[in-house]
């Protein structure tokens, strides 16, 4: 790995603060979930977690797909066109933002099973190290990026498995709802991606400016479709939090 490749990888792998959305939401819902778990209202606690996950995923997924579509322009805007060769690495890391739509260890924190969180981190770290070596030899610079995404998925899966065991339940994550949200935002992304490719190829407009304009229209479309629903759902969660404090 040359110094130039290392510099490109380092910049392409830097995290865009999309996950701050999930962090902020988790800070709001964690006290409510802890209270419900302490009162043995497990079904209610899981419902709150799934609702917060769904709303966070709606926002995170649309931002993630936009970053993937406009990856070259994002890299050019943040760094410079010299790092555009790291576009594929950047896009792979963007996939991990979907896993950052929630804190998968919320229920472990709520039940006081903090050691399980440590175990999950160790498992993920071991997976990452092993896969880094294997995938770098097989795929080159993009290999460690793929390894990171896989290891994060493993950690999320492990935290859910430990959470189900701690709560003595068989099902926790509403996989169907998660899948529908991702597919819906992916379908919405397609026409904007096609428009972006077409205009880049057939106009002399600055690519970064073009990305901002199309991206702005994309985000406005999302707000018009999902804005009221998300606001209403968060209002419901806040009211539950207020009731639990009384």
Coordinates of N, CA and C in Angstrom, one line a residue:
X1 N 0.8 -1.2 0.0 CA 0.0 0.0 0.0 C 0.9 1.2 0.0
X2 N 0.8 2.1 -1.0 CA 1.6 3.3 -1.1 C 1.1 4.4 -0.2
X3 N 1.9 5.4 0.0 CA 1.5 6.5 0.8 C 0.3 7.3 0.2
X4 N 0.3 7.4 -1.1 CA -0.9 8.0 -1.8 C -2.1 7.2 -1.6
X5 N -2.1 5.9 -1.7 CA -3.3 5.1 -1.5 C -3.8 5.2 0.0
X6 N -2.8 5.2 0.9 CA -3.1 5.3 2.3 C -3.9 6.7 2.6
X7 N -3.4 7.7 2.0 CA -4.0 9.1 2.2 C -5.4 9.1 1.6
X8 N -5.6 8.5 0.4 CA -6.9 8.4 -0.2 C -7.9 7.6 0.7
X9 N -7.4 6.4 1.2 CA -8.2 5.6 2.0 C -8.6 6.3 3.3
X10 N -7.6 7.0 3.9 CA -7.9 7.6 5.2 C -9.0 8.7 5.0
X11 N -9.0 9.5 4.0 CA -10.0 10.5 3.7 C -11.3 9.9 3.3
X12 N -11.3 8.9 2.5 CA -12.5 8.2 2.0 C -13.2 7.5 3.2
X13 N -12.5 7.1 4.2 CA -13.1 6.3 5.3 C -13.5 7.2 6.4
X14 N -13.3 8.5 6.3 CA -13.7 9.4 7.4 C -15.3 9.4 7.5
X15 N -15.7 9.4 8.7 CA -17.2 9.2 9.0 C -17.9 10.6 8.8
X16 N -18.9 10.6 8.0 CA -19.8 11.8 7.9 C -20.8 11.6 9.1
X17 N -21.0 12.7 9.8 CA -21.8 12.6 11.1 C -23.3 12.3 10.9
X18 N -23.6 11.4 10.1 CA -25.0 11.0 10.0 C -25.5 10.3 11.2
X19 N -24.6 9.6 11.9 CA -25.0 8.8 13.1 C -25.4 9.7 14.3
X20 N -25.1 11.0 14.2 CA -25.5 11.8 15.3 C -27.1 11.9 15.5
X21 N -27.8 11.6 14.4 CA -29.2 11.5 14.4 C -29.7 10.4 15.4
X22 N -29.1 9.2 15.2 CA -29.4 8.1 16.0 C -29.0 8.3 17.5
X23 N -27.8 9.0 17.7 CA -27.3 9.3 19.0 C -28.3 10.2 19.8
X24 N -28.8 11.2 19.1 CA -29.7 12.2 19.7 C -31.0 11.5 20.0
X25 N -31.5 10.6 19.1 CA -32.8 9.9 19.4 C -32.6 8.9 20.6
X26 N -31.5 8.2 20.6 CA -31.3 7.3 21.7 C -31.2 8.0 23.1
X27 N -30.7 9.2 23.1 CA -30.6 9.9 24.4 C -32.0 10.2 24.9
X28 N -33.0 10.4 23.9 CA -34.4 10.7 24.3 C -35.1 9.5 24.8
X29 N -34.9 8.4 24.1 CA -35.7 7.2 24.3 C -35.2 6.3 25.4
X30 N -33.8 6.4 25.7 CA -33.2 5.4 26.7 C -33.9 5.5 28.1
X31 N -34.1 6.7 28.6 CA -34.7 6.8 29.9 C -36.1 6.1 29.9
X32 N -36.9 6.3 28.8 CA -38.2 5.7 28.7 C -38.2 4.2 28.7
X33 N -37.2 3.7 27.9 CA -37.1 2.3 27.8 C -36.6 1.6 29.1
X34 N -35.7 2.3 29.8 CA -35.2 1.8 31.1 C -36.4 1.7 32.0
X35 N -37.2 2.7 32.1 CA -38.4 2.7 33.0 C -39.3 1.6 32.6
X36 N -39.6 1.4 31.3 CA -40.5 0.3 30.9 C -40.0 -1.0 31.2
X37 N -38.7 -1.2 31.0 CA -38.1 -2.5 31.4 C -38.1 -2.8 32.9
X38 N -37.8 -1.7 33.7 CA -37.9 -1.9 35.1 C -39.3 -2.2 35.6
X39 N -40.3 -1.8 34.9 CA -41.7 -2.1 35.2 C -42.2 -3.4 34.6
X40 N -41.2 -4.1 33.9 CA -41.6 -5.4 33.3 C -42.5 -5.2 32.1
X41 N -42.5 -4.0 31.5 CA -43.3 -3.7 30.3 C -42.5 -3.9 29.1
X42 N -42.0 -5.2 28.9 CA -41.1 -5.5 27.8 C -41.6 -5.2 26.4
X43 N -42.8 -5.6 26.2 CA -43.4 -5.4 24.8 C -43.5 -3.9 24.5
X44 N -43.8 -3.1 25.5 CA -43.9 -1.7 25.3 C -42.6 -1.1 25.0
X45 N -41.6 -1.5 25.8 CA -40.2 -1.1 25.6 C -39.7 -1.4 24.2
X46 N -40.0 -2.6 23.7 CA -39.5 -3.0 22.4 C -40.3 -2.2 21.3
X47 N -41.5 -1.9 21.6 CA -42.3 -1.1 20.6 C -41.7 0.3 20.5
X48 N -41.3 0.9 21.6 CA -40.7 2.3 21.6 C -39.4 2.2 20.8
X49 N -38.6 1.2 21.1 CA -37.3 1.1 20.4 C -37.5 0.9 18.9
X50 N -38.4 0.0 18.5 CA -38.7 -0.2 17.0 C -39.2 1.1 16.3
X51 N -40.1 1.8 17.0 CA -40.6 3.0 16.4 C -39.5 4.1 16.2
X52 N -38.6 4.2 17.2 CA -37.5 5.2 17.1 C -36.6 4.7 16.1
X53 N -36.3 3.4 16.0 CA -35.4 2.9 14.9 C -36.0 3.2 13.6
X54 N -37.3 3.0 13.4 CA -37.9 3.2 12.1 C -37.8 4.6 11.6
X55 N -38.1 5.5 12.5 CA -38.0 7.0 12.1 C -36.6 7.4 11.9
X56 N -35.7 6.9 12.7 CA -34.3 7.3 12.5 C -33.8 6.7 11.1
X57 N -34.2 5.5 10.8 CA -33.8 4.8 9.6 C -34.3 5.5 8.4
X58 N -35.5 6.1 8.5 CA -36.1 6.8 7.3 C -35.1 8.0 7.0
X59 N -34.7 8.7 8.0 CA -33.8 9.9 7.8 C -32.4 9.4 7.3
X60 N -31.9 8.5 8.1 CA -30.5 8.0 7.8 C -30.4 7.4 6.5
X61 N -31.4 6.6 6.1 CA -31.3 5.9 4.8 C -31.3 6.8 3.6
X62 N -32.2 7.9 3.7 CA -32.3 8.8 2.6 C -30.9 9.6 2.5
X63 N -30.3 9.9 3.6 CA -29.0 10.6 3.6 C -27.9 9.7 3.1
X64 N -28.0 8.5 3.5 CA -27.0 7.5 3.0 C -27.0 7.3 1.5
X65 N -28.2 7.1 1.0 CA -28.3 6.9 -0.5 C -27.9 8.1 -1.2
X66 N -28.2 9.3 -0.7 CA -27.8 10.5 -1.3 C -26.2 10.6 -1.3
X67 N -25.6 10.3 -0.2 CA -24.1 10.3 -0.2 C -23.5 9.3 -1.1
X68 N -24.2 8.1 -1.3 CA -23.7 7.1 -2.2 C -23.8 7.6 -3.7
X69 N -24.9 8.2 -4.0 CA -25.2 8.7 -5.4 C -24.2 9.9 -5.7
X70 N -24.1 10.8 -4.8 CA -23.2 12.0 -5.0 C -21.8 11.8 -4.4
X71 N -21.3 10.6 -4.2 CA -20.0 10.3 -3.6 C -18.9 11.1 -4.2
X72 N -18.7 11.1 -5.6 CA -17.6 11.9 -6.1 C -17.7 13.4 -5.8
X73 N -18.9 13.9 -5.9 CA -19.1 15.3 -5.6 C -18.8 15.7 -4.1
X74 N -19.3 14.8 -3.2 CA -19.1 14.9 -1.8 C -17.6 14.9 -1.5
X75 N -16.8 14.0 -2.0 CA -15.4 13.9 -1.8 C -14.7 15.2 -2.4
X76 N -15.1 15.6 -3.5 CA -14.5 16.8 -4.1 C -14.8 18.0 -3.3
X77 N -16.0 18.1 -2.8 CA -16.4 19.3 -2.0 C -15.6 19.3 -0.6
X78 N -15.5 18.2 0.0 CA -14.9 18.1 1.4 C -13.4 18.1 1.3
X79 N -12.8 17.4 0.3 CA -11.4 17.3 0.2 C -10.9 18.0 -1.1
X80 N -10.9 17.3 -2.2 CA -10.5 17.8 -3.5 C -10.7 16.7 -4.5
X81 N -10.7 17.1 -5.8 CA -10.8 16.1 -6.8 C -9.7 15.0 -6.8
X82 N -8.6 15.3 -6.1 CA -7.5 14.4 -6.1 C -7.8 13.1 -5.4
X83 N -8.9 13.2 -4.6 CA -9.2 12.0 -3.8 C -10.4 11.2 -4.3
X84 N -10.9 11.6 -5.5 CA -12.1 10.9 -6.1 C -11.8 9.4 -6.4
X85 N -10.6 9.0 -6.5 CA -10.3 7.6 -6.7 C -10.7 6.8 -5.5
X86 N -11.0 7.4 -4.4 CA -11.5 6.7 -3.2 C -13.0 6.6 -3.1
X87 N -13.7 6.9 -4.2 CA -15.1 6.9 -4.2 C -15.7 5.6 -3.8
X88 N -15.2 4.5 -4.3 CA -15.8 3.2 -4.0 C -15.6 2.9 -2.5
X89 N -14.5 3.2 -1.9 CA -14.3 3.0 -0.5 C -15.3 3.9 0.3
X90 N -15.4 5.1 -0.1 CA -16.4 6.0 0.6 C -17.8 5.4 0.5
X91 N -18.2 4.9 -0.6 CA -19.5 4.3 -0.8 C -19.8 3.1 0.1
X92 N -18.7 2.3 0.2 CA -18.9 1.1 1.1 C -19.0 1.5 2.5
X93 N -18.3 2.5 3.0 CA -18.4 3.0 4.3 C -19.8 3.6 4.6
X94 N -20.3 4.2 3.5 CA -21.7 4.8 3.7 C -22.7 3.8 4.0
X95 N -22.5 2.5 3.5 CA -23.5 1.5 3.8 C -23.6 1.2 5.3
X96 N -22.4 1.4 6.0 CA -22.4 1.2 7.5 C -23.3 2.2 8.2
X97 N -23.6 3.4 7.6 CA -24.5 4.3 8.2 C -25.9 3.8 8.5
X98 N -26.3 2.8 7.6 CA -27.6 2.2 7.8 C -27.6 1.5 9.1
X99 N -26.5 0.9 9.5 CA -26.4 0.2 10.8 C -26.4 1.2 11.9
X100 N -26.0 2.4 11.6 CA -25.9 3.4 12.7 C -27.2 4.2 12.9
X101 N -28.3 3.6 12.4 CA -29.6 4.2 12.6 C -30.1 4.1 14.0
X102 N -29.5 3.3 14.8 CA -29.9 3.1 16.2 C -28.8 2.6 17.0
X103 N -28.9 2.6 18.3 CA -27.9 1.9 19.1 C -28.5 0.5 19.5
X104 N -27.8 -0.5 18.9 CA -28.4 -1.9 19.0 C -28.2 -2.4 20.4
X105 N -27.4 -1.8 21.2 CA -27.3 -2.3 22.6 C -28.2 -1.6 23.6
X106 N -29.2 -0.9 23.1 CA -30.1 -0.1 24.0 C -30.7 -1.0 25.1
X107 N -31.2 -2.2 24.7 CA -31.8 -3.1 25.6 C -30.8 -3.6 26.6
X108 N -29.6 -3.8 26.2 CA -28.6 -4.3 27.1 C -28.2 -3.3 28.2
X109 N -28.2 -2.0 27.7 CA -28.0 -0.9 28.7 C -29.2 -0.9 29.7
X110 N -30.4 -1.0 29.1 CA -31.6 -0.9 29.9 C -31.7 -2.0 31.0
X111 N -31.1 -3.2 30.7 CA -31.2 -4.3 31.6 C -29.9 -4.5 32.4
X112 N -29.0 -3.5 32.2 CA -27.7 -3.6 33.0 C -26.7 -4.6 32.6
X113 N -26.9 -5.2 31.3 CA -26.0 -6.2 30.8 C -24.9 -5.6 30.0
X114 N -24.1 -4.7 30.7 CA -23.0 -4.0 30.0 C -21.9 -4.9 29.6
X115 N -21.7 -6.0 30.3 CA -20.6 -6.9 29.9 C -20.9 -7.5 28.5
X116 N -22.1 -7.7 28.2 CA -22.5 -8.3 26.9 C -22.1 -7.3 25.8
X117 N -22.2 -6.0 26.1 CA -21.8 -5.0 25.1 C -20.3 -5.1 24.9
X118 N -19.5 -5.3 25.9 CA -18.1 -5.5 25.8 C -17.8 -6.8 25.0
X119 N -18.5 -7.9 25.2 CA -18.3 -9.1 24.5 C -18.6 -8.9 23.0
X120 N -19.6 -8.1 22.7 CA -20.0 -7.9 21.3 C -18.9 -7.0 20.6
X121 N -18.3 -6.1 21.3 CA -17.2 -5.2 20.8 C -16.0 -6.1 20.5
X122 N -15.7 -7.0 21.4 CA -14.5 -7.9 21.2 C -14.7 -8.8 20.0
X123 N -15.9 -9.4 19.9 CA -16.2 -10.2 18.7 C -16.1 -9.5 17.4
X124 N -16.6 -8.2 17.4 CA -16.6 -7.4 16.2 C -15.1 -7.0 15.9
X125 N -14.4 -6.7 16.9 CA -13.0 -6.3 16.7 C -12.2 -7.5 16.1
X126 N -12.4 -8.7 16.6 CA -11.7 -9.9 16.1 C -12.1 -10.1 14.6
X127 N -13.4 -10.0 14.3 CA -13.8 -10.2 12.9 C -13.2 -9.2 12.0
X128 N -13.1 -8.0 12.5 CA -12.6 -6.9 11.7 C -11.1 -7.1 11.3
X129 N -10.3 -7.5 12.3 CA -8.9 -7.7 12.1 C -8.7 -8.9 11.1
X130 N -9.4 -10.0 11.3 CA -9.2 -11.1 10.4 C -9.6 -10.8 9.0
X131 N -10.8 -10.2 8.9 CA -11.3 -9.9 7.6 C -10.5 -8.8 6.9
X132 N -10.0 -7.8 7.6 CA -9.1 -6.8 7.1 C -7.9 -7.4 6.3
X133 N -7.3 -8.4 6.9 CA -6.1 -9.1 6.3 C -6.6 -9.9 5.1
X134 N -7.6 -10.6 5.2 CA -8.1 -11.5 4.1 C -8.6 -10.7 2.9
X135 N -9.5 -9.7 3.2 CA -10.1 -9.0 2.1 C -9.1 -8.0 1.5
X136 N -8.2 -7.5 2.2 CA -7.2 -6.6 1.6 C -6.3 -7.4 0.6
X137 N -6.0 -8.6 0.9 CA -5.2 -9.4 0.0 C -6.0 -9.8 -1.3
X138 N -7.3 -10.0 -1.0 CA -8.2 -10.5 -2.1 C -8.7 -9.3 -3.0
X139 N -9.0 -8.2 -2.4 CA -9.7 -7.1 -3.1 C -8.9 -5.8 -3.1
X140 N -7.9 -5.7 -2.4 CA -7.1 -4.4 -2.4 C -7.7 -3.4 -1.4
X141 N -7.6 -2.1 -1.8 CA -7.9 -1.1 -0.8 C -9.4 -1.1 -0.3
X142 N -10.3 -1.6 -1.2 CA -11.7 -1.6 -0.8 C -12.0 -2.7 0.3
X143 N -11.1 -3.7 0.4 CA -11.3 -4.8 1.3 C -11.5 -4.5 2.7
X144 N -10.6 -3.6 3.3 CA -10.8 -3.2 4.7 C -12.1 -2.5 5.0
X145 N -12.6 -1.8 3.9 CA -13.9 -1.1 4.1 C -15.0 -2.1 4.2
X146 N -15.0 -3.1 3.3 CA -16.0 -4.1 3.4 C -15.9 -4.9 4.7
X147 N -14.7 -5.1 5.2 CA -14.5 -5.8 6.5 C -15.1 -5.0 7.6
X148 N -15.0 -3.7 7.6 CA -15.6 -2.8 8.6 C -17.1 -3.0 8.6
X149 N -17.7 -2.9 7.5 CA -19.2 -3.0 7.4 C -19.6 -4.4 7.9
X150 N -18.9 -5.4 7.5 CA -19.3 -6.8 8.0 C -19.2 -6.9 9.5
X151 N -18.1 -6.4 10.0 CA -17.8 -6.5 11.5 C -18.9 -5.7 12.2
X152 N -19.3 -4.6 11.7 CA -20.4 -3.8 12.4 C -21.7 -4.5 12.3
X153 N -22.0 -5.2 11.2 CA -23.2 -6.0 11.1 C -23.1 -7.1 12.2
X154 N -22.0 -7.8 12.3 CA -21.8 -8.8 13.3 C -22.0 -8.3 14.7
X155 N -21.5 -7.1 15.0 CA -21.7 -6.6 16.3 C -23.2 -6.3 16.6
X156 N -23.8 -5.7 15.6 CA -25.3 -5.4 15.7 C -26.1 -6.7 15.9
X157 N -25.8 -7.7 15.2 CA -26.5 -9.0 15.3 C -26.2 -9.6 16.7
X158 N -25.0 -9.5 17.1 CA -24.7 -10.1 18.4 C -25.4 -9.3 19.6
X159 N -25.5 -8.0 19.4 CA -26.2 -7.2 20.5 C -27.6 -7.5 20.5
X160 N -28.3 -7.8 19.4 CA -29.7 -8.2 19.3 C -29.8 -9.6 19.9
X161 N -28.9 -10.5 19.6 CA -29.0 -11.8 20.2 C -28.9 -11.8 21.7
X162 N -27.9 -11.1 22.2 CA -27.8 -10.9 23.7 C -29.0 -10.3 24.3
X163 N -29.5 -9.3 23.6 CA -30.7 -8.5 24.1 C -31.9 -9.5 24.2
X164 N -32.1 -10.3 23.2 CA -33.3 -11.2 23.3 C -33.1 -12.2 24.4
X165 N -31.9 -12.6 24.7 CA -31.6 -13.5 25.8 C -31.8 -12.9 27.1
X166 N -31.4 -11.6 27.2 CA -31.5 -10.8 28.5 C -33.0 -10.6 28.8
X167 N -33.8 -10.4 27.7 CA -35.2 -10.1 27.9 C -36.1 -11.3 27.9
X168 N -35.5 -12.4 27.5 CA -36.2 -13.7 27.4 C -37.3 -13.6 26.4
X169 N -37.0 -13.2 25.2 CA -37.9 -13.0 24.1 C -37.4 -13.7 22.9
X170 N -38.2 -14.0 21.9 CA -37.8 -14.6 20.7 C -37.6 -13.6 19.5
X171 N -38.4 -12.6 19.6 CA -38.3 -11.6 18.5 C -38.2 -10.2 19.0
X172 N -37.3 -9.4 18.4 CA -37.1 -8.0 18.9 C -37.1 -7.0 17.8
X173 N -36.4 -7.3 16.7 CA -36.3 -6.4 15.6 C -37.5 -6.6 14.6
X174 N -38.2 -5.6 14.2 CA -39.2 -5.7 13.1 C -38.5 -5.6 11.8
X175 N -38.0 -6.8 11.3 CA -37.2 -6.9 10.1 C -38.0 -6.4 8.9
X176 N -39.3 -6.8 8.8 CA -40.2 -6.5 7.7 C -40.3 -4.9 7.5
X177 N -40.5 -4.2 8.6 CA -40.6 -2.8 8.6 C -39.3 -2.1 8.1
X178 N -38.2 -2.6 8.7 CA -36.8 -2.1 8.3 C -36.6 -2.3 6.8
X179 N -36.9 -3.5 6.3 CA -36.7 -3.8 4.9 C -37.6 -2.9 4.0
X180 N -38.8 -2.7 4.4 CA -39.7 -1.8 3.6 C -39.2 -0.4 3.6
X181 N -38.7 0.1 4.7 CA -38.2 1.5 4.7 C -37.0 1.7 3.8
X182 N -36.0 0.7 3.8 CA -34.9 0.8 3.0 C -35.2 0.6 1.5
X183 N -36.1 -0.3 1.2 CA -36.5 -0.5 -0.2 C -37.2 0.8 -0.7
X184 N -38.1 1.3 0.1 CA -38.9 2.6 -0.3 C -37.9 3.7 -0.6
X185 N -36.9 3.9 0.3 CA -36.0 5.0 0.0 C -35.1 4.7 -1.1
X186 N -34.8 3.4 -1.4 CA -34.0 3.0 -2.5 C -34.7 3.3 -3.8
X187 N -36.0 3.0 -3.8 CA -36.8 3.2 -5.0 C -36.9 4.7 -5.3
X188 N -37.1 5.6 -4.3 CA -37.1 7.0 -4.4 C -35.8 7.5 -5.0
X189 N -34.7 6.9 -4.6 CA -33.3 7.3 -5.0 C -33.1 7.1 -6.4
X190 N -33.7 6.1 -7.0 CA -33.4 5.7 -8.4 C -33.5 6.9 -9.4
X191 N -34.7 7.5 -9.5 CA -34.9 8.6 -10.4 C -33.9 9.8 -10.3
X192 N -33.5 10.1 -9.0 CA -32.6 11.1 -8.7 C -31.2 10.7 -9.2
X193 N -30.8 9.4 -9.0 CA -29.5 8.9 -9.5 C -29.5 9.0 -11.0
X194 N -30.5 8.6 -11.6 CA -30.6 8.6 -13.1 C -30.5 10.1 -13.6
X195 N -31.2 11.0 -13.0 CA -31.2 12.4 -13.4 C -29.8 12.9 -13.2
X196 N -29.1 12.6 -12.1 CA -27.8 13.0 -11.8 C -26.8 12.6 -12.9
X197 N -26.9 11.3 -13.2 CA -26.0 10.7 -14.3 C -26.2 11.4 -15.6
X198 N -27.5 11.5 -16.0 CA -27.9 12.1 -17.3 C -27.3 13.5 -17.4
X199 N -27.6 14.4 -16.4 CA -27.2 15.8 -16.4 C -25.7 15.9 -16.4
X200 N -25.0 15.1 -15.7 CA -23.5 15.1 -15.7 C -23.0 14.8 -17.0
X201 N -23.6 13.9 -17.7 CA -23.1 13.5 -19.1 C -23.5 14.4 -20.2
X202 N -24.5 15.2 -20.0 CA -25.1 16.0 -21.1 C -25.1 17.5 -20.9
X203 N -24.6 17.9 -19.8 CA -24.5 19.4 -19.6 C -23.1 19.8 -19.1
X204 N -22.8 21.1 -19.1 CA -21.5 21.6 -18.7 C -21.6 22.2 -17.3
X205 N -22.7 21.9 -16.6 CA -22.9 22.4 -15.2 C -21.8 21.9 -14.3
X206 N -21.4 22.7 -13.3 CA -20.4 22.2 -12.3 C -21.0 21.0 -11.6
X207 N -20.3 19.9 -11.5 CA -20.8 18.7 -10.9 C -21.2 18.9 -9.4
X208 N -20.4 19.6 -8.7 CA -20.8 19.8 -7.2 C -22.0 20.6 -7.1
X209 N -22.2 21.7 -7.9 CA -23.4 22.5 -7.8 C -24.6 21.7 -8.2
X210 N -24.4 20.9 -9.3 CA -25.5 20.0 -9.8 C -25.9 19.0 -8.7
X211 N -25.0 18.5 -8.0 CA -25.3 17.5 -6.9 C -26.1 18.2 -5.8
X212 N -25.7 19.4 -5.5 CA -26.4 20.2 -4.4 C -27.8 20.5 -4.8
X213 N -28.0 20.8 -6.1 CA -29.4 21.2 -6.6 C -30.3 19.9 -6.6
X214 N -29.8 18.8 -7.2 CA -30.6 17.6 -7.2 C -30.8 17.0 -5.8
X215 N -29.7 17.1 -5.0 CA -29.9 16.6 -3.6 C -30.9 17.4 -2.8
X216 N -30.9 18.8 -3.1 CA -31.9 19.6 -2.4 C -33.3 19.2 -2.8
X217 N -33.5 19.0 -4.1 CA -34.9 18.6 -4.5 C -35.2 17.2 -3.9
X218 N -34.3 16.3 -3.9 CA -34.4 15.0 -3.3 C -34.9 15.1 -1.8
X219 N -34.1 15.9 -1.0 CA -34.4 16.0 0.4 C -35.8 16.7 0.6
X220 N -36.2 17.7 -0.3 CA -37.5 18.3 -0.2 C -38.6 17.3 -0.5
X221 N -38.4 16.4 -1.5 CA -39.3 15.4 -1.8 C -39.5 14.5 -0.6
X222 N -38.4 14.1 0.1 CA -38.5 13.2 1.2 C -39.3 13.9 2.4
X223 N -39.0 15.2 2.6 CA -39.7 15.9 3.7 C -41.2 15.9 3.4
X224 N -41.6 16.2 2.2 CA -43.0 16.2 1.8 C -43.7 14.9 2.0
X225 N -43.0 13.8 1.7 CA -43.5 12.5 1.8 C -43.6 12.0 3.2
X226 N -42.5 12.2 4.0 CA -42.3 11.5 5.3 C -42.3 12.5 6.5
X227 N -42.1 13.8 6.2 CA -41.9 14.8 7.3 C -43.0 14.7 8.3
X228 N -44.2 14.8 8.0 CA -45.3 14.9 8.9 C -45.4 13.6 9.7
X229 N -45.2 12.4 9.1 CA -45.3 11.2 9.8 C -44.2 11.0 10.8
X230 N -43.0 11.4 10.5 CA -41.9 11.4 11.4 C -42.1 12.3 12.6
X231 N -42.5 13.5 12.3 CA -42.8 14.5 13.4 C -43.9 14.0 14.3
X232 N -44.9 13.4 13.7 CA -46.0 12.8 14.6 C -45.5 11.7 15.5
X233 N -44.7 10.8 14.9 CA -44.2 9.7 15.7 C -43.3 10.1 16.8
X234 N -42.4 11.1 16.5 CA -41.6 11.6 17.6 C -42.4 12.3 18.7
X235 N -43.4 13.0 18.2 CA -44.3 13.6 19.2 C -45.0 12.6 20.1
X236 N -45.3 11.5 19.6 CA -45.9 10.4 20.4 C -44.9 9.9 21.4
X237 N -43.7 9.7 21.0 CA -42.6 9.2 21.9 C -42.3 10.2 23.0
X238 N -42.3 11.5 22.6 CA -42.1 12.5 23.7 C -43.2 12.6 24.7
X239 N -44.4 12.4 24.2 CA -45.6 12.4 25.1 C -45.5 11.2 26.1
X240 N -45.1 10.0 25.6 CA -44.9 8.8 26.4 C -43.9 9.1 27.5
X241 N -42.8 9.8 27.1 CA -41.7 10.1 28.0 C -42.2 11.0 29.1
X242 N -43.0 12.0 28.7 CA -43.6 13.0 29.7 C -44.5 12.3 30.7
X243 N -45.3 11.3 30.1 CA -46.3 10.6 31.0 C -45.5 9.7 32.0
X244 N -44.4 9.1 31.5 CA -43.6 8.2 32.4 C -43.0 8.9 33.5
X245 N -42.7 10.2 33.3 CA -42.1 11.0 34.4 C -43.0 11.5 35.4
X246 N -44.3 11.5 35.1 CA -45.4 12.0 36.1 C -45.7 11.0 37.1

